[in-house]
Coordinates of C-alpha atoms in Angstrom, one line a residue:
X1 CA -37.9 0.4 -0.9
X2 CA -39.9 -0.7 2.0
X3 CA -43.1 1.7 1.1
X4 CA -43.0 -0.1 -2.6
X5 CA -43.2 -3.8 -0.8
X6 CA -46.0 -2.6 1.4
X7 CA -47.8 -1.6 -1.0
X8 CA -47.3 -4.4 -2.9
X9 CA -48.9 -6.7 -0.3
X10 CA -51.5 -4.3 -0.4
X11 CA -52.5 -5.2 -3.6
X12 CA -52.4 -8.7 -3.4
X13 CA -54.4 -9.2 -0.6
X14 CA -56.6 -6.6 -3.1
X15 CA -57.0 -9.0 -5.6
X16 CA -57.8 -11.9 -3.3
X17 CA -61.4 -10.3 -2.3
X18 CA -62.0 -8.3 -6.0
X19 CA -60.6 -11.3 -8.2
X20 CA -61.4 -14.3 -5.8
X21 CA -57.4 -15.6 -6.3
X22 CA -57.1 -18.0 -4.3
X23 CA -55.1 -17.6 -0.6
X24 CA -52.9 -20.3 -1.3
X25 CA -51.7 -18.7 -4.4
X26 CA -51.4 -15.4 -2.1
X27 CA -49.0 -17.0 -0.3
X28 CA -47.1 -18.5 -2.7
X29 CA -46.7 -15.4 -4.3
X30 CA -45.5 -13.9 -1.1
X31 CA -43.5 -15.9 0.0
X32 CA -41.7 -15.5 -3.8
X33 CA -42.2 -11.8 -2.9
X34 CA -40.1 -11.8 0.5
X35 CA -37.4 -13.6 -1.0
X36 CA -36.3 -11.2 -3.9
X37 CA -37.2 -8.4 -1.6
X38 CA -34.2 -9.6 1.0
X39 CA -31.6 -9.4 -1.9
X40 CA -30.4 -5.5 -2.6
X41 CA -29.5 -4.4 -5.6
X42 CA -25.3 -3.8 -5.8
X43 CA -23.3 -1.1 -6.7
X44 CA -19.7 -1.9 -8.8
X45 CA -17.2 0.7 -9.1
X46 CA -15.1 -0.6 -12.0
X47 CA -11.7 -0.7 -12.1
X48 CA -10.7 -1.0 -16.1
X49 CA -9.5 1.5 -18.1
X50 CA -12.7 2.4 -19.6
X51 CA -15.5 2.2 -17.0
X52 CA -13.0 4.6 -14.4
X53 CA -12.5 8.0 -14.7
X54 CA -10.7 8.5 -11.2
X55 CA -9.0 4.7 -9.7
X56 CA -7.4 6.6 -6.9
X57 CA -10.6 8.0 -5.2
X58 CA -12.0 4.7 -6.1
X59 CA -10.2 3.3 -3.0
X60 CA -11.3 6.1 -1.4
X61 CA -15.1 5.1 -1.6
X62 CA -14.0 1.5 -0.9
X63 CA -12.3 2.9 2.5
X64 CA -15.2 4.9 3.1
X65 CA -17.4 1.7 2.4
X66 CA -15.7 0.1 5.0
X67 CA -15.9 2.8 7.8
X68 CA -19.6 2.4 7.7
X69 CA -19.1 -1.0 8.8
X70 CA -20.2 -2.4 5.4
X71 CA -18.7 -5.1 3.7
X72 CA -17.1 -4.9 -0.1
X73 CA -16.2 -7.8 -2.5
X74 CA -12.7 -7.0 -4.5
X75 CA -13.2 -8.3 -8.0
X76 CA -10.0 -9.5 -8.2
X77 CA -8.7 -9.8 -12.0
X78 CA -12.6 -8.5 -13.0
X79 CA -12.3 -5.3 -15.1
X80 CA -8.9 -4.4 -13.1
X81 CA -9.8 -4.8 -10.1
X82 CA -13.3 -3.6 -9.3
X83 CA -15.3 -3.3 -6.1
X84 CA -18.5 -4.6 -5.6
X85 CA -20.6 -2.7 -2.4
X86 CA -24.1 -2.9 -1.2
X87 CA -26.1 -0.7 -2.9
X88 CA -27.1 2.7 -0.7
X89 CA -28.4 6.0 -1.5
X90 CA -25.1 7.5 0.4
X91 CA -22.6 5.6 -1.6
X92 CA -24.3 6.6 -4.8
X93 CA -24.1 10.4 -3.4
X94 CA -20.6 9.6 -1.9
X95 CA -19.4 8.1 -5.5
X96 CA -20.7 11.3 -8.0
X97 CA -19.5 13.9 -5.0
X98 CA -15.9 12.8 -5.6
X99 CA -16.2 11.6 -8.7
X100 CA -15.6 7.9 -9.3
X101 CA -17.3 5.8 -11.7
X102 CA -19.8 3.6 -10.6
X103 CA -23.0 0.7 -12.2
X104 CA -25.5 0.3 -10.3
X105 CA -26.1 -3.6 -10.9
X106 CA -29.4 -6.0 -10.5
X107 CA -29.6 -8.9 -8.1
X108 CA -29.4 -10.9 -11.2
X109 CA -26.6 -9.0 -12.9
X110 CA -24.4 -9.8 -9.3
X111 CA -25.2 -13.4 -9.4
X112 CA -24.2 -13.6 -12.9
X113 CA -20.8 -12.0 -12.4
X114 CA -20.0 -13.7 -9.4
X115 CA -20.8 -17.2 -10.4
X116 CA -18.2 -16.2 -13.9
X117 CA -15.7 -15.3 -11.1
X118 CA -16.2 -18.9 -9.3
X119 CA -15.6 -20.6 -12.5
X120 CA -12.4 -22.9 -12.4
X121 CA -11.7 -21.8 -16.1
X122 CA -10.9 -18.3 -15.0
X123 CA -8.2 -16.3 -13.1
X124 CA -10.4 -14.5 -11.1
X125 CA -11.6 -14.7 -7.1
X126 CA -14.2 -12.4 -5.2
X127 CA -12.2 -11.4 -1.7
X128 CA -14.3 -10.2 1.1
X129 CA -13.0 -7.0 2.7
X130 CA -14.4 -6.8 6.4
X131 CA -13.3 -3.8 7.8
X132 CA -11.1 -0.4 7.2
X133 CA -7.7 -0.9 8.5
X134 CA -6.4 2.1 10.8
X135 CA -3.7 3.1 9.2
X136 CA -0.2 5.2 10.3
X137 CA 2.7 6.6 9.0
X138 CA 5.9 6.9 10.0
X139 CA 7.2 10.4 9.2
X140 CA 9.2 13.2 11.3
X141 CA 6.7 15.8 12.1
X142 CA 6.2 18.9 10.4
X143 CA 6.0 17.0 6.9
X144 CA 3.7 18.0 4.3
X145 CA 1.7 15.4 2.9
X146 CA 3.5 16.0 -0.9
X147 CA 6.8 15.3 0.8
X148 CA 5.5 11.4 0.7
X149 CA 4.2 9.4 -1.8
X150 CA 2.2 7.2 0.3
X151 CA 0.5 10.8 2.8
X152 CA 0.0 12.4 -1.0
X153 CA -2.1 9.5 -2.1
X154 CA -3.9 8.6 0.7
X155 CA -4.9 12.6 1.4
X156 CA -5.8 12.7 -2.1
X157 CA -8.0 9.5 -1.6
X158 CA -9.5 10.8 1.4
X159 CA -8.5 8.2 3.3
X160 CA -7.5 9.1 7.2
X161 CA -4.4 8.3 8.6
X162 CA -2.1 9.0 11.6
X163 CA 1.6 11.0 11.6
X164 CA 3.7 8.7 14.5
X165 CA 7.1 8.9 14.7
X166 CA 10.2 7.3 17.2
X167 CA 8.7 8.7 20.4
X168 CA 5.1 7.0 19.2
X169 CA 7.3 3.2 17.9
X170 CA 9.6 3.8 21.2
X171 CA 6.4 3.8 23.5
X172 CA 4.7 0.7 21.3
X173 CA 1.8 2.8 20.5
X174 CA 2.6 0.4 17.0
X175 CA -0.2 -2.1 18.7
X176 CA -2.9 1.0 17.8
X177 CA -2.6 0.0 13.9
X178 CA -3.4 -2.3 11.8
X179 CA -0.8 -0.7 8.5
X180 CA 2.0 0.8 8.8
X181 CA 4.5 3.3 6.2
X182 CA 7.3 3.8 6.5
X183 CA 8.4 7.4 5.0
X184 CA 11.6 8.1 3.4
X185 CA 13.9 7.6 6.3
X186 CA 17.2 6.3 7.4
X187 CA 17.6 4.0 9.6
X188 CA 20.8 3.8 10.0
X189 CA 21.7 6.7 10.9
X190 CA 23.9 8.3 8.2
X191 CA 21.1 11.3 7.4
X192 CA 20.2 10.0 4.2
X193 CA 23.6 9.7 2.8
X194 CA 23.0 13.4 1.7
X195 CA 26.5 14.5 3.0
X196 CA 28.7 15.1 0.3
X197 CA 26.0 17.3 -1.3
X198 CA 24.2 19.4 1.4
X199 CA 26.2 19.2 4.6
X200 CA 26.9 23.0 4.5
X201 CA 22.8 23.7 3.7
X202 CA 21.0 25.1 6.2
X203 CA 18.0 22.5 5.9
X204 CA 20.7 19.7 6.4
X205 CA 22.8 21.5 9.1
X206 CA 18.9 21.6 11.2
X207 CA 17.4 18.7 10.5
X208 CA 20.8 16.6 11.9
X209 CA 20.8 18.6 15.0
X210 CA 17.1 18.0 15.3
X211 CA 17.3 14.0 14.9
X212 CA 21.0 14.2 17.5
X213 CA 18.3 16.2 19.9
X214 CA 15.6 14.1 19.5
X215 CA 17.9 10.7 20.3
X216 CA 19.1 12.0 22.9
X217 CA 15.6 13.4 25.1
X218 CA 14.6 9.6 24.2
X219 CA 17.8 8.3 25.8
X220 CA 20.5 7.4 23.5
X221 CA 23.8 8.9 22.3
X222 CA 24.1 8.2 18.6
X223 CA 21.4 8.4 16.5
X224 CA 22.1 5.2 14.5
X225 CA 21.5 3.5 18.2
X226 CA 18.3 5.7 18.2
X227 CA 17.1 4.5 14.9
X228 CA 18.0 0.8 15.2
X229 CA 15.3 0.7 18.3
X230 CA 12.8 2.2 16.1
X231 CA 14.0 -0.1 13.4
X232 CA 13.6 -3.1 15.7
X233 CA 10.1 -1.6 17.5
X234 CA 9.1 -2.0 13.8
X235 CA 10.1 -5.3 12.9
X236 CA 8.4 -7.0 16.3
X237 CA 4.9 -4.9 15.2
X238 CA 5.3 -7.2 11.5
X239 CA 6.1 -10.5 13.7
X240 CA 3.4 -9.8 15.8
X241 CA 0.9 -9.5 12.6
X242 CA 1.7 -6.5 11.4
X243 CA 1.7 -4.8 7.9
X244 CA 4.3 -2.9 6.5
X245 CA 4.5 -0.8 3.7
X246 CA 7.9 1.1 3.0
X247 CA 9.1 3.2 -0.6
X248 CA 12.3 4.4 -1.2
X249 CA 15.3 4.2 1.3
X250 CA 13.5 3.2 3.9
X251 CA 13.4 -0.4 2.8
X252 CA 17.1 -0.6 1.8
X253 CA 18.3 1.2 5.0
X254 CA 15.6 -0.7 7.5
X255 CA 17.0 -4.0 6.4
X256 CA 20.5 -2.2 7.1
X257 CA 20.2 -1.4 10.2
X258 CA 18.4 -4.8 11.6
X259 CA 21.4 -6.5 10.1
X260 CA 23.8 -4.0 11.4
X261 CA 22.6 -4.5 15.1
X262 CA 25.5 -3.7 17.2
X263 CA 27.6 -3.5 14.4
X264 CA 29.2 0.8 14.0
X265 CA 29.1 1.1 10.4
X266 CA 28.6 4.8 10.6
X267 CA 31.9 7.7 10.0
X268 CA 32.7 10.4 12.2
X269 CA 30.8 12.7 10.5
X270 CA 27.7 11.1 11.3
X271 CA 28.2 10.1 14.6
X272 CA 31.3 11.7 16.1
X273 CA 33.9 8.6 15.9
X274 CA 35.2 5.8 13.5
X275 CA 33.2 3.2 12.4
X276 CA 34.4 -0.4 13.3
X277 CA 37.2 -2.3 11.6
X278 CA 35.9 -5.1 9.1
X279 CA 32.1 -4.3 9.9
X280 CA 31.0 -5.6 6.2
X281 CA 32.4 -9.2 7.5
X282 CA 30.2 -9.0 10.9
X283 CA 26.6 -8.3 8.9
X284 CA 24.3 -10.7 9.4
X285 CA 21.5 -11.2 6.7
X286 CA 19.4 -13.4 8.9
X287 CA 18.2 -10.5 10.5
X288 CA 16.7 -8.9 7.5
X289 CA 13.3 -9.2 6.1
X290 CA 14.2 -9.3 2.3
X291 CA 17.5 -8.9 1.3
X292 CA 20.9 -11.1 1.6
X293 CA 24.6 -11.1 0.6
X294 CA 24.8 -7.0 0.3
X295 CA 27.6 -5.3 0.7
X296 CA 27.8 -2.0 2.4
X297 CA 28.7 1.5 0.7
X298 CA 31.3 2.8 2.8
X299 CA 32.8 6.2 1.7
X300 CA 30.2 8.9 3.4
X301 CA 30.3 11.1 -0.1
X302 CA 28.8 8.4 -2.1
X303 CA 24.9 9.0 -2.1
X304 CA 23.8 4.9 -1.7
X305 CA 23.9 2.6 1.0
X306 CA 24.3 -0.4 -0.6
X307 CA 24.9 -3.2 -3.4
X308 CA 20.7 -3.7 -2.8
X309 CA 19.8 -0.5 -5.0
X310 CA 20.7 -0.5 -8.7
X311 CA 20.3 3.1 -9.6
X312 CA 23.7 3.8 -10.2
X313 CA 23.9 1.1 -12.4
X314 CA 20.7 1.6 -14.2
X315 CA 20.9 2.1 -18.0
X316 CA 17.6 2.8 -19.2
X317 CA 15.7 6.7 -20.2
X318 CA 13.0 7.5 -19.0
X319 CA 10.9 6.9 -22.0
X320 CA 11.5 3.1 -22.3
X321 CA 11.3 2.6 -18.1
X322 CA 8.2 0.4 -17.7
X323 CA 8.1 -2.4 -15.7
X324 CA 6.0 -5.5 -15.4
X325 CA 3.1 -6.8 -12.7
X326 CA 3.9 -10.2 -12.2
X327 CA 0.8 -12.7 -12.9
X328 CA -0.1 -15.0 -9.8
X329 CA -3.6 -17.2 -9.4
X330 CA -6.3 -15.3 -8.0
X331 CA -7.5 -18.6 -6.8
X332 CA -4.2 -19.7 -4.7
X333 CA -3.1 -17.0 -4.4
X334 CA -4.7 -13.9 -3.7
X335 CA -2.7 -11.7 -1.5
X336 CA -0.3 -11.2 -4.4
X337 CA -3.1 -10.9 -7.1
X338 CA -4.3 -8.1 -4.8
X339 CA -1.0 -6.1 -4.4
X340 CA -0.9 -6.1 -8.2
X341 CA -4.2 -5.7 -9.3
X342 CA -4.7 -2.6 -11.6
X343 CA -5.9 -1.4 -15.2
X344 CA -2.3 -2.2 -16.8
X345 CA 0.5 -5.1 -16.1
X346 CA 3.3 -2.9 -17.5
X347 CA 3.6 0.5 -14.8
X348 CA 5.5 3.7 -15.6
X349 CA 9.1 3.3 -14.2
X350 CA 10.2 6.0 -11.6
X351 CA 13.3 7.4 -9.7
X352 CA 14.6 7.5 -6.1
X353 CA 17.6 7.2 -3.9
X354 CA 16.5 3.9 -3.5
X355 CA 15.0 3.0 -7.3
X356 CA 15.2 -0.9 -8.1
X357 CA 16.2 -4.1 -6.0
X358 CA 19.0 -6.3 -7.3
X359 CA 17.2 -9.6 -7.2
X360 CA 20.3 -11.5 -6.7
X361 CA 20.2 -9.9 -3.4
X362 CA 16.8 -11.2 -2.4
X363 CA 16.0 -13.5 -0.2
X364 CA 14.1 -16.8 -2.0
X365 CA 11.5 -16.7 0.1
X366 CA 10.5 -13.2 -0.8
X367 CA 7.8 -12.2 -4.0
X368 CA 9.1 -10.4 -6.6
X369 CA 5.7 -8.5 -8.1
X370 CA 7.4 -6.3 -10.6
X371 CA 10.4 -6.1 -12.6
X372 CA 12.3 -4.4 -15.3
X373 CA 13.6 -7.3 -16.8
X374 CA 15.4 -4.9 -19.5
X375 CA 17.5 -3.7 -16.4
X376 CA 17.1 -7.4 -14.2
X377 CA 15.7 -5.6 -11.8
X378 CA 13.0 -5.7 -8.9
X379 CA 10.7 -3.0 -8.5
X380 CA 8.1 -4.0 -6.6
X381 CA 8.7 -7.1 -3.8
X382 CA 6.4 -8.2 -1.0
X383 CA 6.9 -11.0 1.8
X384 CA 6.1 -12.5 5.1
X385 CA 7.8 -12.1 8.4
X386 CA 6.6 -14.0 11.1
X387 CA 2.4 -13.3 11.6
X388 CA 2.6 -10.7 9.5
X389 CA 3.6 -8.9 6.1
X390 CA 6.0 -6.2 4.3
X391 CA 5.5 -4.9 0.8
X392 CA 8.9 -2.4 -0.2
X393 CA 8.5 -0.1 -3.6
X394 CA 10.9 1.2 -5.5
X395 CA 11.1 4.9 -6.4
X396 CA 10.1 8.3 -4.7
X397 CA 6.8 9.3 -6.6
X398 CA 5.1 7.3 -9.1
X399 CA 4.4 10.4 -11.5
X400 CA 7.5 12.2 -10.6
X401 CA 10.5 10.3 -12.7
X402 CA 13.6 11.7 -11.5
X403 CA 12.2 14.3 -8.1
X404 CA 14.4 15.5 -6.4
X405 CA 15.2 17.9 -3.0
X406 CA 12.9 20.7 -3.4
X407 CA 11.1 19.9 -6.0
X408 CA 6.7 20.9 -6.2
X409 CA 4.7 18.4 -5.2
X410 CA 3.1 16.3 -7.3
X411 CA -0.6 17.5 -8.3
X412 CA -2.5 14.2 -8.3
X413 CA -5.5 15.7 -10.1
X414 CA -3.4 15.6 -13.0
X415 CA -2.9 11.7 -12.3
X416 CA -6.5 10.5 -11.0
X417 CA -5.9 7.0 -12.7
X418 CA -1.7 6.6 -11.9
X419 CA -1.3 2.8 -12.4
X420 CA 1.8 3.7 -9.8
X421 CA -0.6 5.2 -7.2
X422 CA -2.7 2.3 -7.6
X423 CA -0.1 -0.3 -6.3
X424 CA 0.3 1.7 -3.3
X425 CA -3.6 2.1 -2.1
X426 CA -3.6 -1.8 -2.9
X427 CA -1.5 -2.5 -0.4
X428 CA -3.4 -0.1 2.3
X429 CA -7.0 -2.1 1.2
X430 CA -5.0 -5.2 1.8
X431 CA -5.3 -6.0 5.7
X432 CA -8.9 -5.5 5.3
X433 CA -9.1 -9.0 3.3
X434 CA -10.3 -12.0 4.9
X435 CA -7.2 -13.9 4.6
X436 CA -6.7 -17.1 3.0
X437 CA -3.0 -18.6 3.2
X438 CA -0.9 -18.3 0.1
X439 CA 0.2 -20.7 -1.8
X440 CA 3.1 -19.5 -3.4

């Protein structure tokens, strides 16, 4: 580019001794020349279900965008979603070697997309992303990215993370990261609930004496009084301006366990002694992040912990489950609009010990983004909590309906443009936004 503008002054200051044009009109055209030169080109990676042939990597390049310590416009509401970077000979290369779709657009074309975004008459903002968030998930170690959702996606994305778990939360190495997950975990310290069904398998019988082994190098006696640190470790990062992502039980049981504090809710089997008399009577909901007025599931043979999930109450197959992106102002409010941007409003329903929120169990102050509204349920709910924010998700694995223990993974090359995937990497682009207080 720069050998094409030399050579361009070249000329002109040609033509000013073979064509006697005069220097002031030189100048003038110089000066004309200097300022288009100073505005790049753009490249858009579209985010509609036409102009994308792989939305999940899409993020991907957006990350990688970021890492280079360039800055990205998200489209919000434009073509699903898309992402506008500065045009370079490495993202072009980066963008065909993974294989997302991409326009390369004029300075013109950019101005004239932008200023439709501005317009008052439409639904749409441009949100600046400044930086790529350092991300971590909470997962015991020795995991295989396919056992999460959230590892699955991201390692499919190519975006980098790091594995942290209670030691890591315990010793508030939490302060290292700007996005935390939360993978499918208990926190309150009743192993998942998976008693009545695999207490006598081998997997169960190891992975309980790992997590009583683990408390107890860290200090504590019971698990549940292990996991209720972590739990609180995890709530102070969000306070502090942290932001959470969890999927599965490991929203319903968090919130559990914060509201549990102090309270023994756990049977012998779990923990070696009774739990306490009356303890539904002594939870207190002000505690929690999202959820209010739930009642406990007591006997240790029931697979739930709560009144909070619906999915023994569901009544729905699995070819009419859908549920619905809710539809927020771009404008006023653009955190939401960005958690539930995509290439569809209405997202394939899917399974998990945790599945759907009741929403008469959610706190008023708390977002729902998606719902089954066949089934009253929330799918999809986001909030804030102090400085910073917490997004839960219904469901296991977004192209996996019912999955269950040892099940295969998930082969996300068969899903490259999962409208359920796609909720998950919004949220992980999301603390890269310049923020803007909601208005909802």
């Amino acid at each position: 580019m720069m050998t094409k503008f030399l050579s361009k002054i070249k000329l002109c200051f040609n033509d000013v001794f073979t064509l006697k044009i005069p220097v002031r009109s030189v100048v003038v055209g110089l000066i004309f020349l200097f300022a288009t030169q100073s505005y790049a080109s753009y490249v858009l990676i579209p985010m509609d279900v036409e102009g994308q042939q792989n939305h999940l990597k899409a993020y991907g390049i957006t990350y990688w965008t970021l890492s280079k310590d360039l800055k990205v416009k998200w489209l919000l509401n434009y073509r699903g979603g898309s992402f506008l970077l500065p045009d370079t000979d490495a993202i072009r290369k980066e963008c065909t070697i993974r294989g997302v779709s991409y326009e390369v657009l004029s300075d013109t074309e950019t101005a004239g997309i932008l200023e439709e975004i501005s317009s008052p008459s439409q639904n749409m903002e441009a949100v600046v992303l400044e930086k790529a968030p350092k991300i971590a998930v909470y997962s015991p170690k020795g995991n295989q990215p396919w056992d999460d959702a959230v590892t699955m996606v991201l390692t499919f994305a190519e975006i980098p993370y790091e594995t942290i778990y209670d030691q890591e939360v315990l010793e508030d190495n939490l302060i290292l990261y700007d996005w935390l997950h939360l993978h499918h975990e208990d926190f309150t310290g009743q192993y998942g609930k998976f008693y009545a069904t695999y207490r006598a398998h081998p997997w169960y019988i190891k992975e309980k004496a790992a997590a009583e082994k683990l408390a107890k190098s860290l200090g504590y006696s019971k698990v549940s009084e292990e996991k209720l640190a972590v739990a609180l470790k995890i709530r102070d990062y969000v306070v502090g301006g942290g932001f959470m992502f969890a999927m599965c039980s490991a929203t319903d049981s968090f919130e559990i366990a914060l509201a549990a504090e102090g309270v023994d809710i756990c049977e012998p089997m779990f923990d070696g002694d009774p739990s306490e008399p009356g303890y539904q009577s002594k939870i207190n909901y002000s505690k929690t992040f999202a959820f209010k007025d739930f009642t406990l599931e007591r006997s240790p043979n029931v697979y739930e912990f709560s009144s909070i999930d619906m999915t023994r109450n569901r009544r729905i197959s699995k070819t009419t489950d859908y549920f619905t992106l809710m539809d927020f102002s771009a404008k006023w409010d653009p955190i939401p609009t960005m958690l539930c941007q995509n290439h569809t409003a209405l997202v394939k329903g899917f399974m998990g010990q945790t599945t759907a929120y009741n929403p008469n169990e959610i706190k008023s102050n708390v977002l729902i983004l998606g719902e089954n509204k066949t089934n009253n349920e929330a799918r999809y709910i986001h909030g804030i909590k102090g400085k910073g924010f917490f997004t839960f998700y219904g469901g296991h694995d977004p192209e996996d309906y019912t999955h269950r223990v040892g099940d295969p993974k998930t082969e996300l090359e068969l899903h490259p443009n999962s409208p359920g995937y796609r909720l998950i990497l919004n949220n992980v682009l999301f603390p890269a936004a310049k923020k803007k207080k909601q208005k909802t």
